[in-house]
Amino acid sequence: MSTERLDVLRLCESIVPEQSPAHQPMLFRLQQTLVAYSGAIGGEDFRQSETILSELVDFLHSISDAVISDPCNGESKNNAHEVLVEIYRHLCSPSLDQNILDGLSFELPKAVAKFAGVDCSCMKIVDSIIDRFIEYCSPRDMLSILCEALDSPNKTLEVRVPSYFTPILKGLSKVFLSIQRRPFEQVKVAVPVILNGLRAVSSESFGGDADTEDLFDRAIGIANSIQAICLKLEGKLNEKLRALLGLYVLQIMALLSFSIRDEVSIWLPLVSQLSHFFPYCSLSYLGFITGSDVDKLISIVLGEDEDDYMSCFSHVKHGAALAVVWGHIAGEVAEAAEENLALVKDELRCNQTKRWEAVGMLKHVLASFNLPWELKKHAINFLLGIVDGNISQIDNHTDCSSYMPSIFAGLEAVEMVIMYSPEAELRKNAFVALKRVLADIPSCPKFDILKALITNSDSSSMIAILVDCVKEELRSCQRILMGDNDHLLEENKAFQTRGFWSTDVLELVELVLRPPKGGPPSLPQQSDGVLSALNLYRFVLITESSGRTNYTGVLSKNNLHKAYNEWLLPLRTLVTGIVAENRQDFDQIASDPVCGLNPVEIVLYRCIELVEEKLKCST
């Protein structure tokens, strides 16, 4: 008998001393059921054996359900201990036939796993029961049995707790090492089941407790077993299994990060363990933050018509970006990944397209509702570090059309941080990051992105911020157009200012002052955005008039009439109506939100005066 088994048996004896069945009706029933099952198997009465096994499982469920529903009940805990001890003793009997062991293996691992959360001693006995089956039963059978046990909580919500999964994951890590034939194929089939089970339990609010840490520690044990299998394979199979391991680790990185509900630092040891796999899988921070390594892994693992397989890896891009963010948080994590983060940042500062790819990858962190703000704060700090003003010269002639969708998504994610972060400092840093990313985009697509951001935003405050960004760009372009920059060719000036000092800017103003759905904007809800749009229109009108130019067409008679009749007058009617209605109750004027319309009213009347003056001059 092995030393480990002796230790477990001694533990069993210390928990439950040998007692007469006459004084233990519950244990007597259990023993009788086990004996009856053995007799049915020995007599090859398989229908009867299935019935008895079903009764045994129901009995175990009744014991585990009792302790789960009332974990403080001492009698229920004692019953759970006694049942587990008796089952383990039965499985260790030298007279137990292999057929009986095989039959019990189909149901008992799943049934006893529900006891794992009672206490540490129960967890140890459950581990030993599953180990007993793994040692003496077919690895192929045990793989399917344990995978089915992982999948069953998706249908049984009450056992969707970390403690249920941990002994099964430990068992799977041992089964993997026992597989002799076609290991890649069998691991590939098992990994989605493992990840789906982990995703189910990590979505619950168990983050921060010891059970959840143990759960992910066991998940890392699975990765260790996959790596051990890789060492036995060569050629293409080795490459494919290492790629599968890389995807698995990235998904675990994401699921672990989603589970955090307390201090981020508590999870650093587990994150470091995960990061140890990156060098073995030939993965790098630069490949993560640009997305190239994720694409490489997917192309290696997937064959033809296997797109459905990727559903279990739905968060690998989150995991890739998070791997870099974790390295930014703690040097020990970057060291485990064998990375020099300073060099990675330098590379990104020197390469514009890679910076754009990084913005696209960071959106997975910044836009996720499942991640704590602490991680988003470090993601923003990392972003600030790669667009810190010391970046390489922007090439306005670069064809960046293929990067714009991901940059746009990245900027929308930064907007979410600006709007929803509970910390003022994080909101401020996110705003700085927004400005710097916009500054990193060539002039022509920059206007289109700003316009799209404004169109897609439901927040009046964010619309105001974005419209102000357009105004700042107009000022910058104005210096190029009006300045004495002899070294700039006329066509280069035109390229850099295209999209801003053009008729497009009036279309943008119209989006706010006369929304596509029709009618004037909603006030006072949209007052911030309306005020910024009016200020933008006034700025363009004054600048074009003083410079005797008409790049935007704002001074044309048709556009003046359109702005006057379709934007300004309807808005004046709306504003005066709201103000008049609220002034009927003089006592509420000081506290009413409509007071926020005063700045809108002031700028609106100034715009009307300017347009009327221009219309008089044109007649």
XYZ file of C-alpha atoms in Angstrom:
619
model
C 0.000 0.000 0.000
C 1.373 3.436 -0.963
C 2.440 5.939 1.675
C -0.128 8.459 0.399
C -2.955 5.929 0.770
C -1.820 5.039 4.287
C -1.864 8.718 5.200
C -5.410 9.108 3.914
C -6.590 5.995 5.752
C -5.039 7.291 8.982
C -6.870 10.579 8.372
C -10.089 8.635 7.920
C -9.528 6.759 11.187
C -8.859 10.023 13.046
C -12.091 11.505 11.755
C -14.374 8.508 12.200
C -13.259 5.652 14.472
C -14.342 2.140 13.556
C -17.915 1.669 14.771
C -20.483 -1.120 14.739
C -22.942 -0.874 11.838
C -25.726 -1.564 14.316
C -25.086 1.831 15.847
C -24.646 3.507 12.467
C -27.870 3.037 10.402
C -26.674 5.533 7.775
C -23.350 3.740 7.292
C -25.098 0.389 7.415
C -27.357 1.470 4.550
C -24.317 2.670 2.578
C -22.425 -0.567 3.148
C -25.436 -2.659 2.180
C -25.855 -0.683 -1.026
C -22.191 -1.123 -1.951
C -22.373 -4.858 -1.241
C -25.566 -5.172 -3.290
C -23.922 -3.374 -6.192
C -20.924 -5.700 -6.070
C -23.262 -8.698 -6.065
C -25.206 -7.428 -9.063
C -22.011 -6.799 -11.033
C -20.616 -10.202 -10.069
C -23.839 -11.885 -11.172
C -23.817 -9.865 -14.408
C -27.240 -8.450 -13.619
C -26.446 -5.110 -15.232
C -29.976 -3.703 -15.105
C -30.092 -4.326 -11.375
C -26.605 -2.859 -10.945
C -27.701 0.354 -12.663
C -30.698 0.637 -10.359
C -28.548 0.130 -7.264
C -25.959 2.628 -8.500
C -28.700 5.187 -9.050
C -29.913 4.628 -5.471
C -26.350 5.045 -4.200
C -25.960 8.358 -6.044
C -29.310 9.612 -4.729
C -28.233 8.697 -1.210
C -24.949 10.615 -1.584
C -26.789 13.619 -2.999
C -29.119 13.669 -0.020
C -26.127 13.798 2.341
C -24.255 16.465 0.349
C -27.367 18.594 -0.221
C -28.008 18.615 3.523
C -24.560 19.957 4.358
C -24.584 22.424 1.427
C -27.926 23.877 2.500
C -26.827 24.200 6.140
C -23.006 24.255 6.332
C -23.028 25.122 10.055
C -24.958 21.999 11.018
C -22.506 19.768 12.889
C -24.506 16.574 12.380
C -24.647 17.099 8.614
C -20.869 17.644 8.509
C -20.257 14.484 10.522
C -22.490 12.524 8.171
C -20.529 13.850 5.190
C -17.223 12.811 6.787
C -18.483 9.333 7.642
C -19.866 8.693 4.165
C -16.630 9.748 2.433
C -14.521 7.640 4.784
C -16.667 4.570 4.177
C -16.521 4.988 0.402
C -12.754 5.369 0.443
C -12.332 2.294 2.640
C -14.526 0.330 0.289
C -12.517 1.412 -2.771
C -9.264 0.452 -1.040
C -10.456 -3.080 -0.299
C -7.999 -5.554 -1.884
C -10.895 -7.857 -2.768
C -12.663 -5.237 -4.897
C -13.115 -6.496 -8.461
C -11.994 -4.295 -11.378
C -15.455 -4.472 -12.940
C -16.959 -3.063 -9.753
C -14.397 -0.260 -9.665
C -15.079 0.551 -13.317
C -18.819 0.660 -12.702
C -18.538 2.937 -9.694
C -16.158 5.258 -11.565
C -18.934 6.432 -13.863
C -20.905 8.135 -11.082
C -18.946 8.449 -7.839
C -16.367 11.120 -8.856
C -19.145 13.573 -9.679
C -21.189 12.632 -6.606
C -18.338 12.923 -4.088
C -17.022 16.177 -5.594
C -20.009 17.956 -4.038
C -18.517 17.160 -0.608
C -15.239 18.963 -1.339
C -16.424 22.278 0.060
C -17.345 20.938 3.507
C -13.822 21.373 4.942
C -10.176 20.610 4.201
C -10.340 17.000 5.444
C -13.294 16.256 3.158
C -11.438 17.857 0.251
C -8.456 15.580 0.878
C -10.592 12.427 0.984
C -12.456 13.463 -2.184
C -9.097 13.954 -3.920
C -8.060 10.472 -2.777
C -11.275 8.849 -3.990
C -10.829 10.366 -7.443
C -7.132 9.409 -7.419
C -8.113 5.812 -6.667
C -10.259 5.675 -9.791
C -7.557 7.343 -11.898
C -4.966 4.815 -10.709
C -6.972 1.704 -11.536
C -9.356 2.703 -14.346
C -8.799 3.450 -18.022
C -7.362 6.966 -18.612
C -9.603 7.367 -21.652
C -12.690 6.502 -19.585
C -11.656 8.730 -16.706
C -11.044 11.631 -19.070
C -14.621 11.478 -20.361
C -16.025 10.854 -16.858
C -14.270 13.861 -15.307
C -15.112 16.088 -18.256
C -18.763 15.130 -17.878
C -18.484 15.947 -14.171
C -17.141 19.404 -15.052
C -19.982 20.016 -17.466
C -22.795 18.936 -15.133
C -22.778 22.092 -12.935
C -23.970 24.058 -15.965
C -27.230 22.187 -15.412
C -27.038 22.100 -11.581
C -26.590 25.643 -10.292
C -26.314 24.731 -6.611
C -22.938 23.014 -7.084
C -21.452 25.793 -9.204
C -18.888 26.674 -6.542
C -15.095 26.544 -6.750
C -14.739 23.682 -4.271
C -16.723 21.354 -6.553
C -14.338 21.911 -9.460
C -11.000 21.742 -7.662
C -10.792 17.942 -7.083
C -12.001 17.271 -10.626
C -9.388 19.600 -12.102
C -6.686 17.935 -10.034
C -7.899 14.570 -11.296
C -7.822 15.739 -14.900
C -4.259 16.976 -14.558
C -3.269 13.426 -13.482
C -5.329 11.767 -16.203
C -3.588 13.868 -18.859
C -0.249 12.455 -17.752
C -1.617 8.910 -18.079
C -2.754 9.284 -21.687
C -0.619 7.172 -23.995
C -2.341 7.350 -27.377
C -3.271 10.461 -29.395
C -2.639 12.873 -26.498
C -3.098 16.052 -28.554
C -6.520 15.015 -29.812
C -7.707 14.030 -26.340
C -6.395 17.168 -24.673
C -7.933 19.284 -27.429
C -11.345 17.744 -26.741
C -11.028 18.183 -22.959
C -9.798 21.794 -22.885
C -13.113 23.415 -23.970
C -14.964 21.506 -21.241
C -12.421 22.634 -18.645
C -12.568 26.265 -19.748
C -16.355 26.368 -19.967
C -16.584 24.960 -16.447
C -14.093 27.520 -15.153
C -15.930 30.343 -16.916
C -19.210 29.230 -15.304
C -17.802 29.223 -11.778
C -15.639 32.340 -12.175
C -18.690 34.330 -13.274
C -20.153 33.874 -9.790
C -19.255 36.228 -6.921
C -16.681 34.037 -5.219
C -13.614 36.151 -6.021
C -11.011 36.659 -3.346
C -11.707 33.649 -1.135
C -9.354 30.719 -0.644
C -11.561 28.354 -2.658
C -11.245 30.525 -5.769
C -7.472 30.779 -5.403
C -7.306 26.996 -5.051
C -9.511 26.638 -8.119
C -7.122 28.608 -10.326
C -4.149 26.876 -8.777
C -5.665 23.581 -9.985
C -6.323 25.139 -13.391
C -2.622 25.985 -13.572
C -1.955 22.343 -12.682
C -3.779 21.423 -15.908
C -1.381 23.707 -17.812
C 1.593 21.992 -16.161
C 0.290 18.616 -17.309
C -0.214 19.863 -20.875
C 3.346 21.172 -20.874
C 4.592 17.778 -19.648
C 2.788 16.115 -22.567
C 4.366 18.615 -24.974
C 7.807 17.469 -23.872
C 6.973 13.958 -25.086
C 5.845 15.098 -28.552
C 7.843 16.218 -31.544
C 7.300 18.092 -34.760
C 3.886 19.354 -35.758
C 2.059 17.802 -32.804
C 4.405 19.535 -30.374
C 3.834 22.862 -32.123
C 0.046 22.437 -32.072
C -0.112 21.382 -28.425
C 2.150 24.270 -27.367
C -0.171 26.642 -29.240
C -3.174 25.085 -27.515
C -1.384 25.510 -24.179
C -0.789 29.190 -25.000
C -4.482 29.767 -25.726
C -5.463 27.914 -22.556
C -3.140 30.022 -20.397
C -4.404 33.280 -21.935
C -8.012 32.280 -21.301
C -7.152 31.404 -17.691
C -5.377 34.760 -17.348
C -8.611 36.490 -18.373
C -10.899 34.359 -16.190
C -8.644 34.883 -13.169
C -8.665 38.648 -13.736
C -12.460 38.643 -14.047
C -12.696 36.913 -10.661
C -10.902 39.651 -8.704
C -13.046 41.372 -6.115
C -10.325 42.457 -3.681
C -6.702 43.621 -3.732
C -4.984 42.975 -7.063
C -1.693 42.171 -5.313
C -3.167 39.004 -3.782
C -3.270 37.419 -7.221
C 0.291 38.189 -8.285
C 1.665 34.704 -7.395
C -0.930 32.985 -9.606
C -0.385 35.475 -12.439
C 3.369 34.860 -12.194
C 2.793 31.119 -12.481
C 0.738 31.656 -15.624
C 3.392 33.977 -17.057
C 6.013 31.232 -16.738
C 4.390 29.447 -19.677
C 4.877 32.301 -22.155
C 8.557 31.689 -22.980
C 7.904 27.956 -23.456
C 5.099 28.760 -25.893
C 7.340 31.289 -27.725
C 5.024 34.152 -26.771
C 6.023 37.740 -26.049
C 4.560 40.895 -24.595
C 5.034 42.685 -27.924
C 3.136 39.898 -29.680
C 0.407 40.107 -27.055
C -0.099 43.856 -27.103
C -0.175 43.977 -30.910
C -2.343 40.860 -31.185
C 0.030 39.054 -33.528
C 0.782 36.214 -31.112
C -2.910 35.545 -30.525
C -3.518 35.336 -34.274
C -0.547 32.992 -34.587
C -1.837 30.645 -31.882
C -5.303 30.509 -33.402
C -3.983 29.735 -36.869
C -1.870 26.867 -35.525
C -4.586 25.260 -33.383
C -7.531 25.569 -35.738
C -7.972 23.324 -38.734
C -10.632 23.668 -41.379
C -14.224 24.331 -40.294
C -13.287 24.647 -36.614
C -14.517 28.159 -35.927
C -16.950 26.823 -33.311
C -13.994 25.497 -31.328
C -12.867 29.050 -30.596
C -15.975 29.779 -28.522
C -14.203 28.412 -25.443
C -11.347 30.872 -26.075
C -13.617 33.913 -26.229
C -11.383 35.933 -23.889
C -7.890 35.105 -25.159
C -7.430 38.654 -26.456
C -8.439 39.951 -23.046
C -5.871 37.585 -21.569
C -3.132 38.749 -23.946
C -3.662 42.425 -23.125
C -4.012 41.618 -19.425
C -0.741 39.671 -19.458
C 1.055 42.889 -20.430
C -0.921 44.973 -17.935
C -0.010 42.552 -15.137
C 3.628 42.839 -16.184
C 3.254 46.606 -15.959
C 1.822 46.232 -12.440
C 4.582 44.040 -10.996
C 8.164 43.429 -12.052
C 7.996 39.867 -10.720
C 5.309 39.051 -13.299
C 7.359 40.476 -16.184
C 10.370 38.590 -14.865
C 8.387 35.330 -14.865
C 7.503 36.010 -18.508
C 11.212 36.752 -19.216
C 10.255 40.195 -20.532
C 11.791 43.661 -20.346
C 8.763 45.940 -20.366
C 10.862 49.080 -20.913
C 12.099 47.673 -24.227
C 8.547 46.775 -25.229
C 7.409 50.349 -24.573
C 10.369 51.735 -26.536
C 9.453 49.533 -29.492
C 5.867 50.785 -29.402
C 6.964 54.423 -29.174
C 9.115 53.959 -32.274
C 6.513 52.159 -34.376
C 3.272 53.956 -35.190
C 1.347 50.965 -36.571
C 2.219 48.835 -33.548
C 0.989 51.626 -31.283
C -2.303 51.572 -33.147
C -2.491 47.802 -32.708
C -1.808 48.228 -28.995
C -4.708 50.682 -28.684
C -6.940 48.095 -30.331
C -5.828 45.354 -27.937
C -6.193 47.482 -24.801
C -9.856 48.012 -25.605
C -10.463 44.455 -24.367
C -9.347 45.556 -20.905
C -10.815 49.057 -20.809
C -14.261 48.128 -22.155
C -14.785 45.029 -20.017
C -17.452 45.286 -17.320
C -15.997 42.205 -15.608
C -12.616 43.681 -14.717
C -11.823 45.751 -11.597
C -11.000 49.433 -11.991
C -7.540 48.792 -10.566
C -6.571 46.821 -13.676
C -8.096 49.455 -15.952
C -6.093 52.128 -14.140
C -2.861 50.299 -14.924
C -3.995 49.755 -18.522
C -4.487 53.519 -18.918
C -1.072 54.155 -17.366
C 0.508 51.710 -19.807
C -1.246 53.460 -22.692
C 0.013 56.825 -21.492
C 3.508 55.364 -21.406
C 3.495 54.459 -25.095
C 1.903 57.727 -26.301
C 3.797 60.014 -23.932
C 4.776 62.730 -26.383
C 8.164 61.182 -27.159
C 6.758 59.030 -29.940
C 8.178 58.885 -33.423
C 7.184 61.492 -36.024
C 3.667 60.906 -37.280
C 3.512 60.121 -40.990
C 0.367 61.761 -42.323
C 0.699 59.846 -45.582
C 0.540 56.402 -43.951
C -2.340 54.247 -45.185
C -4.012 53.591 -41.866
C -7.469 52.561 -43.076
C -7.072 48.967 -41.883
C -6.218 50.132 -38.353
C -9.024 52.645 -37.925
C -11.776 50.224 -36.789
C -9.645 48.939 -33.892
C -8.455 52.458 -32.989
C -12.060 53.622 -32.973
C -13.029 50.737 -30.663
C -10.060 51.544 -28.444
C -11.078 55.187 -28.153
C -14.645 54.189 -27.300
C -13.225 52.034 -24.511
C -11.208 54.992 -23.198
C -14.419 57.036 -23.279
C -16.074 54.452 -21.022
C -13.320 54.946 -18.460
C -13.754 58.732 -18.645
C -17.503 58.457 -18.091
C -17.785 55.675 -15.541
C -14.602 55.542 -13.460
C -15.282 56.279 -9.779
C -11.844 57.912 -9.394
C -11.245 61.468 -10.560
C -7.549 60.815 -11.217
C -8.332 57.860 -13.473
C -10.888 59.914 -15.403
C -8.300 62.660 -15.851
C -5.616 60.223 -17.052
C -8.076 58.579 -19.427
C -8.871 61.984 -20.929
C -5.167 62.654 -21.429
C -4.839 59.240 -23.080
C -7.750 60.066 -25.387
C -6.086 63.289 -26.500
C -2.732 61.591 -27.076
C -4.182 58.738 -29.096
C -6.066 61.230 -31.256
C -2.829 63.166 -31.730
C -1.226 59.958 -32.997
C -3.706 59.665 -35.886
C -3.124 61.383 -39.254
C -5.328 64.394 -39.907
C -7.623 62.961 -42.553
C -8.954 59.890 -40.695
C -8.812 61.766 -37.381
C -11.809 63.893 -38.311
C -13.773 60.834 -39.425
C -13.034 59.091 -36.126
C -14.071 62.115 -34.072
C -17.280 62.413 -36.064
C -18.021 58.711 -35.586
C -17.340 58.969 -31.846
C -19.738 61.897 -31.576
C -22.398 60.087 -33.613
C -22.150 56.936 -31.474
C -22.123 58.683 -28.099
C -25.224 58.972 -25.914
C -23.490 61.165 -23.340
C -23.880 64.911 -23.738
C -20.751 65.537 -21.671
C -18.701 63.195 -23.852
C -20.071 64.809 -27.012
C -18.972 68.163 -25.599
C -15.464 66.833 -24.968
C -15.212 65.438 -28.502
C -16.542 68.602 -30.136
C -13.959 70.569 -28.157
C -11.303 68.207 -29.539
C -12.469 69.106 -33.048
C -12.172 72.781 -32.157
C -8.618 72.275 -30.907
C -7.714 70.495 -34.141
C -9.141 73.407 -36.103
C -6.903 75.788 -34.136
C -3.886 73.597 -34.846
C -4.701 73.360 -38.542
C -5.286 77.105 -38.633
C -1.696 77.694 -37.518
C -0.509 75.520 -40.407
C -2.701 77.298 -42.937
C -2.026 80.836 -41.733
C 1.548 80.435 -40.480
C 4.807 81.204 -42.205
C 5.798 77.568 -42.675
C 7.826 77.905 -45.841
C 9.183 74.378 -45.456
C 5.662 72.979 -45.875
C 4.514 72.564 -49.462
C 1.018 73.742 -50.270
C -0.165 70.210 -51.019
C 1.220 69.037 -47.661
C -0.685 71.817 -45.911
C -3.836 70.789 -47.697
C -3.292 67.143 -46.712
C -2.785 67.968 -43.046
C -5.856 70.176 -42.818
C -8.182 68.050 -44.934
C -11.317 67.031 -43.019
C -11.215 69.872 -40.520
C -11.254 73.161 -42.409
C -13.815 71.776 -44.861
C -17.569 71.497 -45.243
C -17.440 68.394 -43.062
C -17.174 70.515 -39.932
C -20.607 72.034 -40.595
C -22.070 68.548 -40.944
C -20.641 67.732 -37.528
C -22.243 70.835 -35.989
C -25.541 69.847 -37.560
C -25.312 66.380 -35.962
C -25.573 68.039 -32.557
C -27.803 71.041 -33.225
C -30.189 69.162 -35.492
C -29.907 65.443 -34.674
C -30.576 62.918 -37.458
C -33.779 61.804 -35.714
C -35.174 65.268 -36.447
C -36.046 68.370 -34.523
C -33.863 70.327 -32.123
C -31.817 68.474 -29.478
C -33.305 67.503 -26.124
C -32.726 70.167 -23.504
C -31.520 70.480 -20.825
C -30.279 66.868 -21.129
C -28.065 67.654 -24.142
C -26.999 71.123 -23.032
C -23.268 70.306 -22.716
C -23.026 69.002 -26.263
C -25.161 71.823 -27.659
C -23.033 74.471 -25.958
C -19.837 73.002 -27.416
C -21.392 72.759 -30.892
C -22.509 76.401 -30.733
C -19.051 77.471 -29.621
C -17.523 75.487 -32.477
C -19.857 77.121 -35.003
C -19.120 80.582 -33.595
C -15.355 79.899 -33.734
C -15.513 78.772 -37.388
C -17.699 81.710 -38.357
C -15.443 84.299 -36.718
C -12.213 82.693 -37.975
C -13.377 82.406 -41.576
C -14.633 86.006 -41.481
C -11.448 87.465 -40.028
C -9.223 85.452 -42.362
C -11.351 86.210 -45.399
C -11.507 82.540 -46.238
C -14.344 80.097 -46.688
C -12.801 76.628 -46.406
C -15.829 75.298 -44.552
C -18.432 77.085 -46.657
C -19.789 78.657 -43.479
C -19.987 82.105 -45.144
C -21.965 81.019 -48.186
C -25.456 82.468 -48.316
C -27.116 79.059 -48.463
C -25.249 77.777 -45.410
C -25.956 80.956 -43.457
C -29.675 80.623 -44.179
C -29.598 76.935 -43.287
C -27.854 77.543 -39.972
C -30.189 80.418 -39.161
C -33.506 78.778 -40.078
C -32.815 75.099 -39.330
C -30.414 75.212 -36.362
C -30.458 78.496 -34.486
C -34.062 79.691 -34.621
C -35.603 76.317 -33.655
C -33.087 76.103 -30.842
C -33.972 79.626 -29.684
C -37.663 78.731 -29.649
C -36.918 75.654 -27.564
C -34.640 77.452 -25.094
C -36.931 80.441 -24.573
C -39.893 78.113 -24.093
C -38.134 76.077 -21.429
C -36.888 79.176 -19.615
C -40.323 80.855 -19.712
C -42.046 77.734 -18.436
C -39.691 77.384 -15.505
C -39.779 81.052 -14.553
C -43.458 80.653 -13.696
C -42.259 79.101 -10.452
C -39.767 81.726 -9.240
C -38.913 79.808 -6.061
C -37.336 76.921 -7.965
C -35.152 78.924 -10.309
C -32.046 78.683 -8.124
C -32.151 74.913 -7.872
C -33.644 73.922 -11.192
C -31.323 72.168 -13.675
C -32.582 74.527 -16.349
C -30.145 77.101 -14.957
C -27.573 75.148 -16.948
C -29.205 76.562 -20.091
C -27.969 80.083 -19.336
C -24.572 79.571 -21.073
C -26.363 77.947 -24.025
C -28.711 80.906 -24.273
C -25.838 83.410 -24.223
C -23.785 81.679 -26.961
C -26.906 80.953 -29.027
C -27.860 84.637 -29.196
C -24.289 85.569 -30.119
C -24.377 83.083 -32.999
C -27.705 84.472 -34.176
C -26.297 88.016 -34.122
C -23.233 86.963 -36.131
C -25.309 85.168 -38.752
C -27.720 88.105 -39.063
C -24.768 90.441 -39.607
C -23.369 88.202 -42.339
C -26.734 87.908 -44.029
C -27.098 91.700 -44.056
C -23.672 92.068 -45.637
C -24.498 89.514 -48.330
C -27.659 91.347 -49.451
